[in-house]
């Protein structure tokens, strides 16, 4: 990995968050009107800086006791496949190993086709459990 990448332990700013979400194609799925409040309630955050630009991010949300969710693992396309995702996940999982109590539930959603990347960090399907979710859209839960 290029040593010009710096790991910063902090939550992305709202502008950094918008930039990365837009770059990776998440813009249409994000409610940026409330994103800053969501970011402020994060338990942990990491951003990756290249020169003067934040090019990657990841965060942990949850109640801080039993439930932890890894969110927003993203790297701007021009910086993908350079080990940045690995750096983000290593930083996030180290935080969890130190701060999450025994038997904590650590969940996440992976983009289709990226499941094998996360399996390296212990994330797998579990017998008897199915990951399902809904999205609130125009007052309807779908």
PDB file of C-alpha atoms in Angstrom:
ATOM      1  CA  UNK A   1       0.000   0.000   0.000  1.00  0.00           C
ATOM      2  CA  UNK A   2       1.125   3.509  -0.767  1.00  0.00           C
ATOM      3  CA  UNK A   3       2.421   5.185   2.403  1.00  0.00           C
ATOM      4  CA  UNK A   4       0.721   8.412   1.314  1.00  0.00           C
ATOM      5  CA  UNK A   5      -2.512   7.003   2.792  1.00  0.00           C
ATOM      6  CA  UNK A   6      -3.146   8.075   6.383  1.00  0.00           C
ATOM      7  CA  UNK A   7      -5.557   6.441   8.803  1.00  0.00           C
ATOM      8  CA  UNK A   8      -7.469   8.962  10.904  1.00  0.00           C
ATOM      9  CA  UNK A   9      -9.615   7.773  13.785  1.00  0.00           C
ATOM     10  CA  UNK A  10     -12.637  10.009  13.407  1.00  0.00           C
ATOM     11  CA  UNK A  11     -16.057  10.133  11.864  1.00  0.00           C
ATOM     12  CA  UNK A  12     -16.239  11.637   8.375  1.00  0.00           C
ATOM     13  CA  UNK A  13     -17.573  15.164   8.066  1.00  0.00           C
ATOM     14  CA  UNK A  14     -20.929  15.488   6.348  1.00  0.00           C
ATOM     15  CA  UNK A  15     -19.222  16.763   3.188  1.00  0.00           C
ATOM     16  CA  UNK A  16     -16.715  13.901   3.178  1.00  0.00           C
ATOM     17  CA  UNK A  17     -19.586  11.475   3.723  1.00  0.00           C
ATOM     18  CA  UNK A  18     -21.588  12.938   0.835  1.00  0.00           C
ATOM     19  CA  UNK A  19     -18.531  12.884  -1.454  1.00  0.00           C
ATOM     20  CA  UNK A  20     -17.745   9.234  -0.793  1.00  0.00           C
ATOM     21  CA  UNK A  21     -21.379   8.086  -0.910  1.00  0.00           C
ATOM     22  CA  UNK A  22     -21.841   9.853  -4.235  1.00  0.00           C
ATOM     23  CA  UNK A  23     -18.589   8.455  -5.647  1.00  0.00           C
ATOM     24  CA  UNK A  24     -19.578   4.854  -4.865  1.00  0.00           C
ATOM     25  CA  UNK A  25     -23.125   5.198  -6.217  1.00  0.00           C
ATOM     26  CA  UNK A  26     -25.044   5.430  -2.932  1.00  0.00           C
ATOM     27  CA  UNK A  27     -26.416   8.952  -3.459  1.00  0.00           C
ATOM     28  CA  UNK A  28     -29.927   7.796  -4.412  1.00  0.00           C
ATOM     29  CA  UNK A  29     -30.121   5.559  -1.335  1.00  0.00           C
ATOM     30  CA  UNK A  30     -29.038   8.115   1.260  1.00  0.00           C
ATOM     31  CA  UNK A  31     -31.057  10.693   3.145  1.00  0.00           C
ATOM     32  CA  UNK A  32     -28.428  13.395   3.413  1.00  0.00           C
ATOM     33  CA  UNK A  33     -30.858  15.679   5.292  1.00  0.00           C
ATOM     34  CA  UNK A  34     -30.412  13.560   8.435  1.00  0.00           C
ATOM     35  CA  UNK A  35     -26.994  12.069   7.705  1.00  0.00           C
ATOM     36  CA  UNK A  36     -25.062  14.536   9.864  1.00  0.00           C
ATOM     37  CA  UNK A  37     -27.117  13.609  12.949  1.00  0.00           C
ATOM     38  CA  UNK A  38     -26.558   9.941  12.160  1.00  0.00           C
ATOM     39  CA  UNK A  39     -22.820  10.490  11.840  1.00  0.00           C
ATOM     40  CA  UNK A  40     -22.776  12.308  15.189  1.00  0.00           C
ATOM     41  CA  UNK A  41     -24.330   9.277  16.908  1.00  0.00           C
ATOM     42  CA  UNK A  42     -21.668   6.875  15.620  1.00  0.00           C
ATOM     43  CA  UNK A  43     -19.734   4.871  18.184  1.00  0.00           C
ATOM     44  CA  UNK A  44     -16.548   4.883  16.134  1.00  0.00           C
ATOM     45  CA  UNK A  45     -15.275   6.133  12.813  1.00  0.00           C
ATOM     46  CA  UNK A  46     -12.252   5.847  10.595  1.00  0.00           C
ATOM     47  CA  UNK A  47     -11.354   7.785   7.477  1.00  0.00           C
ATOM     48  CA  UNK A  48      -8.487   7.319   5.064  1.00  0.00           C
ATOM     49  CA  UNK A  49      -6.750  10.413   3.765  1.00  0.00           C
ATOM     50  CA  UNK A  50      -4.761  10.666   0.537  1.00  0.00           C
ATOM     51  CA  UNK A  51      -2.960  13.988   0.205  1.00  0.00           C
ATOM     52  CA  UNK A  52      -5.699  16.510   1.135  1.00  0.00           C
ATOM     53  CA  UNK A  53      -8.681  14.274   0.309  1.00  0.00           C
ATOM     54  CA  UNK A  54     -10.638  11.747   2.356  1.00  0.00           C
ATOM     55  CA  UNK A  55     -10.915   8.717   0.071  1.00  0.00           C
ATOM     56  CA  UNK A  56     -12.312   6.007   2.351  1.00  0.00           C
ATOM     57  CA  UNK A  57     -14.475   5.621   5.422  1.00  0.00           C
ATOM     58  CA  UNK A  58     -16.053   3.203   7.826  1.00  0.00           C
ATOM     59  CA  UNK A  59     -17.967   3.483  11.061  1.00  0.00           C
ATOM     60  CA  UNK A  60     -19.580   1.520  13.860  1.00  0.00           C
ATOM     61  CA  UNK A  61     -23.061   2.250  15.135  1.00  0.00           C
ATOM     62  CA  UNK A  62     -25.225   0.542  17.754  1.00  0.00           C
ATOM     63  CA  UNK A  63     -26.064   0.633  21.423  1.00  0.00           C
ATOM     64  CA  UNK A  64     -22.464   0.133  22.541  1.00  0.00           C
ATOM     65  CA  UNK A  65     -23.308  -2.852  24.740  1.00  0.00           C
ATOM     66  CA  UNK A  66     -24.915  -5.751  22.887  1.00  0.00           C
ATOM     67  CA  UNK A  67     -25.443  -4.614  19.304  1.00  0.00           C
ATOM     68  CA  UNK A  68     -22.825  -3.195  16.990  1.00  0.00           C
ATOM     69  CA  UNK A  69     -23.229  -2.639  13.262  1.00  0.00           C
ATOM     70  CA  UNK A  70     -20.484  -1.871  10.803  1.00  0.00           C
ATOM     71  CA  UNK A  71     -21.691   0.766   8.373  1.00  0.00           C
ATOM     72  CA  UNK A  72     -20.541   2.771   5.400  1.00  0.00           C
ATOM     73  CA  UNK A  73     -17.407   0.884   4.469  1.00  0.00           C
ATOM     74  CA  UNK A  74     -16.604   2.690   1.241  1.00  0.00           C
ATOM     75  CA  UNK A  75     -13.626   3.730  -0.857  1.00  0.00           C
ATOM     76  CA  UNK A  76     -13.698   6.188  -3.741  1.00  0.00           C
ATOM     77  CA  UNK A  77     -13.337   4.117  -6.941  1.00  0.00           C
ATOM     78  CA  UNK A  78     -10.018   5.687  -8.012  1.00  0.00           C
ATOM     79  CA  UNK A  79      -8.503   4.390  -4.750  1.00  0.00           C
ATOM     80  CA  UNK A  80     -10.074   0.932  -4.704  1.00  0.00           C
ATOM     81  CA  UNK A  81      -7.997  -2.248  -4.915  1.00  0.00           C
ATOM     82  CA  UNK A  82      -5.099  -0.626  -3.076  1.00  0.00           C
ATOM     83  CA  UNK A  83      -5.660  -2.183   0.362  1.00  0.00           C
ATOM     84  CA  UNK A  84      -7.748   0.665   1.750  1.00  0.00           C
ATOM     85  CA  UNK A  85     -10.800  -1.513   2.437  1.00  0.00           C
ATOM     86  CA  UNK A  86      -8.536  -3.893   4.349  1.00  0.00           C
ATOM     87  CA  UNK A  87      -7.108  -0.991   6.329  1.00  0.00           C
ATOM     88  CA  UNK A  88     -10.595   0.264   7.201  1.00  0.00           C
ATOM     89  CA  UNK A  89     -11.882  -3.175   8.232  1.00  0.00           C
ATOM     90  CA  UNK A  90      -8.764  -3.929  10.283  1.00  0.00           C
ATOM     91  CA  UNK A  91      -9.170  -0.627  12.129  1.00  0.00           C
ATOM     92  CA  UNK A  92     -12.891  -1.208  12.727  1.00  0.00           C
ATOM     93  CA  UNK A  93     -12.449  -4.792  13.917  1.00  0.00           C
ATOM     94  CA  UNK A  94      -9.630  -3.790  16.268  1.00  0.00           C
ATOM     95  CA  UNK A  95     -11.952  -1.192  17.813  1.00  0.00           C
ATOM     96  CA  UNK A  96     -14.618  -3.876  18.288  1.00  0.00           C
ATOM     97  CA  UNK A  97     -12.195  -6.389  19.816  1.00  0.00           C
ATOM     98  CA  UNK A  98     -11.211  -3.819  22.438  1.00  0.00           C
ATOM     99  CA  UNK A  99     -14.590  -2.168  23.073  1.00  0.00           C
ATOM    100  CA  UNK A 100     -17.378  -4.682  22.448  1.00  0.00           C
ATOM    101  CA  UNK A 101     -18.304  -6.910  25.400  1.00  0.00           C
ATOM    102  CA  UNK A 102     -18.188 -10.696  25.178  1.00  0.00           C
ATOM    103  CA  UNK A 103     -21.061 -12.193  23.134  1.00  0.00           C
ATOM    104  CA  UNK A 104     -21.809  -8.910  21.371  1.00  0.00           C
ATOM    105  CA  UNK A 105     -23.722  -9.170  18.109  1.00  0.00           C
ATOM    106  CA  UNK A 106     -21.748  -7.520  15.325  1.00  0.00           C
ATOM    107  CA  UNK A 107     -23.708  -7.156  12.122  1.00  0.00           C
ATOM    108  CA  UNK A 108     -23.269  -5.622   8.710  1.00  0.00           C
ATOM    109  CA  UNK A 109     -24.583  -5.670   5.179  1.00  0.00           C
ATOM    110  CA  UNK A 110     -22.220  -6.377   2.319  1.00  0.00           C
ATOM    111  CA  UNK A 111     -22.672  -5.204  -1.240  1.00  0.00           C
ATOM    112  CA  UNK A 112     -23.550  -8.057  -3.566  1.00  0.00           C
ATOM    113  CA  UNK A 113     -20.385  -9.811  -4.647  1.00  0.00           C
ATOM    114  CA  UNK A 114     -18.291  -8.465  -1.752  1.00  0.00           C
ATOM    115  CA  UNK A 115     -19.226 -11.141   0.794  1.00  0.00           C
ATOM    116  CA  UNK A 116     -15.908 -12.992   0.480  1.00  0.00           C
ATOM    117  CA  UNK A 117     -13.987  -9.843   1.443  1.00  0.00           C
ATOM    118  CA  UNK A 118     -15.861  -9.642   4.765  1.00  0.00           C
ATOM    119  CA  UNK A 119     -15.557 -13.362   5.480  1.00  0.00           C
ATOM    120  CA  UNK A 120     -11.838 -12.735   6.076  1.00  0.00           C
ATOM    121  CA  UNK A 121     -12.903 -10.723   9.134  1.00  0.00           C
ATOM    122  CA  UNK A 122     -15.183 -13.415  10.544  1.00  0.00           C
ATOM    123  CA  UNK A 123     -18.477 -12.333   8.962  1.00  0.00           C
ATOM    124  CA  UNK A 124     -20.491 -15.300   7.743  1.00  0.00           C
ATOM    125  CA  UNK A 125     -24.003 -16.560   7.294  1.00  0.00           C
ATOM    126  CA  UNK A 126     -25.215 -18.367  10.387  1.00  0.00           C
ATOM    127  CA  UNK A 127     -27.462 -21.400  10.454  1.00  0.00           C
ATOM    128  CA  UNK A 128     -30.923 -20.534  11.678  1.00  0.00           C
ATOM    129  CA  UNK A 129     -30.509 -16.800  11.012  1.00  0.00           C
ATOM    130  CA  UNK A 130     -31.400 -14.808   7.925  1.00  0.00           C
ATOM    131  CA  UNK A 131     -30.383 -11.211   7.407  1.00  0.00           C
ATOM    132  CA  UNK A 132     -33.447  -9.280   6.305  1.00  0.00           C
ATOM    133  CA  UNK A 133     -34.253  -5.594   6.290  1.00  0.00           C
ATOM    134  CA  UNK A 134     -36.771  -2.999   5.150  1.00  0.00           C
ATOM    135  CA  UNK A 135     -36.479   0.622   4.036  1.00  0.00           C
ATOM    136  CA  UNK A 136     -38.941   3.403   4.853  1.00  0.00           C
ATOM    137  CA  UNK A 137     -39.943   4.967   1.545  1.00  0.00           C
ATOM    138  CA  UNK A 138     -42.641   7.664   1.349  1.00  0.00           C
ATOM    139  CA  UNK A 139     -44.202   6.528   4.613  1.00  0.00           C
ATOM    140  CA  UNK A 140     -44.254   2.847   3.669  1.00  0.00           C
ATOM    141  CA  UNK A 141     -42.003   0.173   5.107  1.00  0.00           C
ATOM    142  CA  UNK A 142     -40.788  -1.879   2.164  1.00  0.00           C
TER     143      UNK A 142
END
